[in-house]
Coordinates of C-alpha atoms in Angstrom, one line a residue:
X1 CA 4.3 -8.5 -15.0
X2 CA 4.8 -6.6 -11.8
X3 CA 2.6 -3.8 -10.6
X4 CA 5.3 -1.4 -11.4
X5 CA 5.6 -2.7 -14.9
X6 CA 1.8 -2.4 -15.2
X7 CA 1.9 1.3 -14.3
X8 CA 4.8 1.9 -16.8
X9 CA 2.6 0.2 -19.5
X10 CA -0.4 2.4 -18.5
X11 CA 1.7 5.6 -18.5
X12 CA 2.7 4.9 -22.1
X13 CA -0.9 4.2 -23.0
X14 CA -2.1 7.4 -21.2
X15 CA 0.5 9.4 -23.2
X16 CA -1.6 8.5 -26.3
X17 CA -4.7 9.8 -24.5
X18 CA -7.7 8.6 -22.8
X19 CA -11.1 7.8 -24.2
X20 CA -13.4 10.8 -24.6
X21 CA -16.3 10.4 -22.3
X22 CA -19.1 12.2 -20.6
X23 CA -20.6 10.5 -17.6
X24 CA -22.2 11.3 -14.4
X25 CA -24.2 9.8 -11.6
X26 CA -26.5 10.9 -8.9
X27 CA -25.3 10.3 -5.4
X28 CA -27.7 7.7 -4.1
X29 CA -27.4 5.7 -0.9
X30 CA -26.2 2.2 -1.5
X31 CA -24.9 2.8 -5.0
X32 CA -21.4 3.9 -4.1
X33 CA -19.8 0.8 -5.9
X34 CA -21.9 1.4 -9.1
X35 CA -21.1 5.1 -9.1
X36 CA -17.4 4.4 -8.6
X37 CA -17.6 2.0 -11.6
X38 CA -19.2 4.6 -13.8
X39 CA -16.6 7.1 -13.0
X40 CA -13.9 4.5 -13.5
X41 CA -14.4 4.7 -17.2
X42 CA -12.1 7.8 -17.1
X43 CA -9.3 5.3 -16.5
X44 CA -9.5 3.7 -19.9
X45 CA -6.6 4.6 -22.2
X46 CA -7.5 5.6 -25.8
X47 CA -5.9 2.5 -27.2
X48 CA -7.6 0.0 -24.8
X49 CA -9.0 -2.0 -27.7
X50 CA -5.6 -2.8 -29.1
X51 CA -4.0 -4.1 -25.9
X52 CA -2.5 -7.4 -26.9
X53 CA -4.1 -10.5 -25.4
X54 CA -0.8 -11.5 -23.8
X55 CA -1.0 -8.3 -21.7
X56 CA -4.6 -9.0 -20.9
X57 CA -3.6 -12.4 -19.5
X58 CA -0.9 -10.7 -17.4
X59 CA -3.4 -8.2 -16.1
X60 CA -5.6 -11.1 -15.1
X61 CA -2.7 -12.6 -13.1
X62 CA -2.2 -9.2 -11.3
X63 CA -5.9 -9.1 -10.5
X64 CA -5.7 -12.4 -8.6
X65 CA -2.7 -11.2 -6.5
X66 CA -3.8 -10.0 -3.1
X67 CA -0.7 -7.8 -2.7
X68 CA -1.7 -5.6 -5.6
X69 CA -3.2 -2.2 -4.7
X70 CA -6.9 -1.7 -5.0
X71 CA -6.5 1.3 -7.3
X72 CA -4.4 -0.9 -9.7
X73 CA -7.1 -3.5 -9.7
X74 CA -9.8 -0.9 -10.5
X75 CA -7.8 0.1 -13.6
X76 CA -7.3 -3.6 -14.5
X77 CA -11.0 -4.4 -14.0
X78 CA -12.0 -1.4 -16.2
X79 CA -9.7 -2.5 -19.0
X80 CA -10.8 -6.1 -18.9
X81 CA -14.4 -5.1 -18.8
X82 CA -14.0 -3.5 -22.2
X83 CA -11.7 -6.0 -23.9
X84 CA -13.7 -8.3 -26.2
X85 CA -11.7 -11.4 -25.6
X86 CA -12.1 -14.7 -23.9
X87 CA -8.9 -14.0 -22.0
X88 CA -10.5 -10.9 -20.4
X89 CA -13.8 -12.7 -19.8
X90 CA -12.0 -15.7 -18.2
X91 CA -9.9 -13.4 -15.9
X92 CA -13.0 -11.6 -14.7
X93 CA -15.0 -14.8 -14.1
X94 CA -12.1 -16.1 -12.0
X95 CA -11.7 -12.9 -10.0
X96 CA -15.5 -12.7 -9.4
X97 CA -15.3 -16.1 -7.6
X98 CA -13.2 -14.4 -4.8
X99 CA -12.9 -10.6 -5.3
X100 CA -11.4 -8.2 -2.9
X101 CA -14.2 -7.2 -0.6
X102 CA -14.1 -3.5 -1.5
X103 CA -14.3 -4.4 -5.2
X104 CA -17.2 -6.8 -5.2
X105 CA -19.7 -4.5 -7.0
X106 CA -17.0 -3.1 -9.3
X107 CA -15.9 -6.7 -10.3
X108 CA -19.5 -7.8 -10.9
X109 CA -20.2 -4.8 -13.1
X110 CA -16.9 -5.3 -15.0
X111 CA -17.9 -9.0 -15.7
X112 CA -21.4 -8.0 -16.9
X113 CA -19.9 -5.4 -19.2
X114 CA -17.3 -7.8 -20.6
X115 CA -20.0 -10.4 -21.2
X116 CA -21.8 -7.8 -23.2
X117 CA -18.8 -6.9 -25.3
X118 CA -18.1 -10.6 -25.9
X119 CA -21.6 -11.3 -27.1
X120 CA -21.1 -9.1 -30.2

């Protein structure tokens, strides 16, 4: 899957809607990454739970590609964080070993959330 193919997939998913959410955060010094992660939940398509594992694995490959845009990786991280599968969990564990510098906190939070979803 290419980055362009990823965004075509996402557009089709977004055509079905996004998850309803209410969130907010207080601007606090040093919490920019966490605040960005909380706001990133708006990136989740309504059908995120039904994304096939084969696509989840492709998303994981994109995540490891340094040529992929940071915004694309944010969406991927958010999707993987909420996908209750070992494929999502493995991709996040691998990425957290060497994340893009600007996504370090975002990636850590995504992994923690995915671990929570995978405990159930």
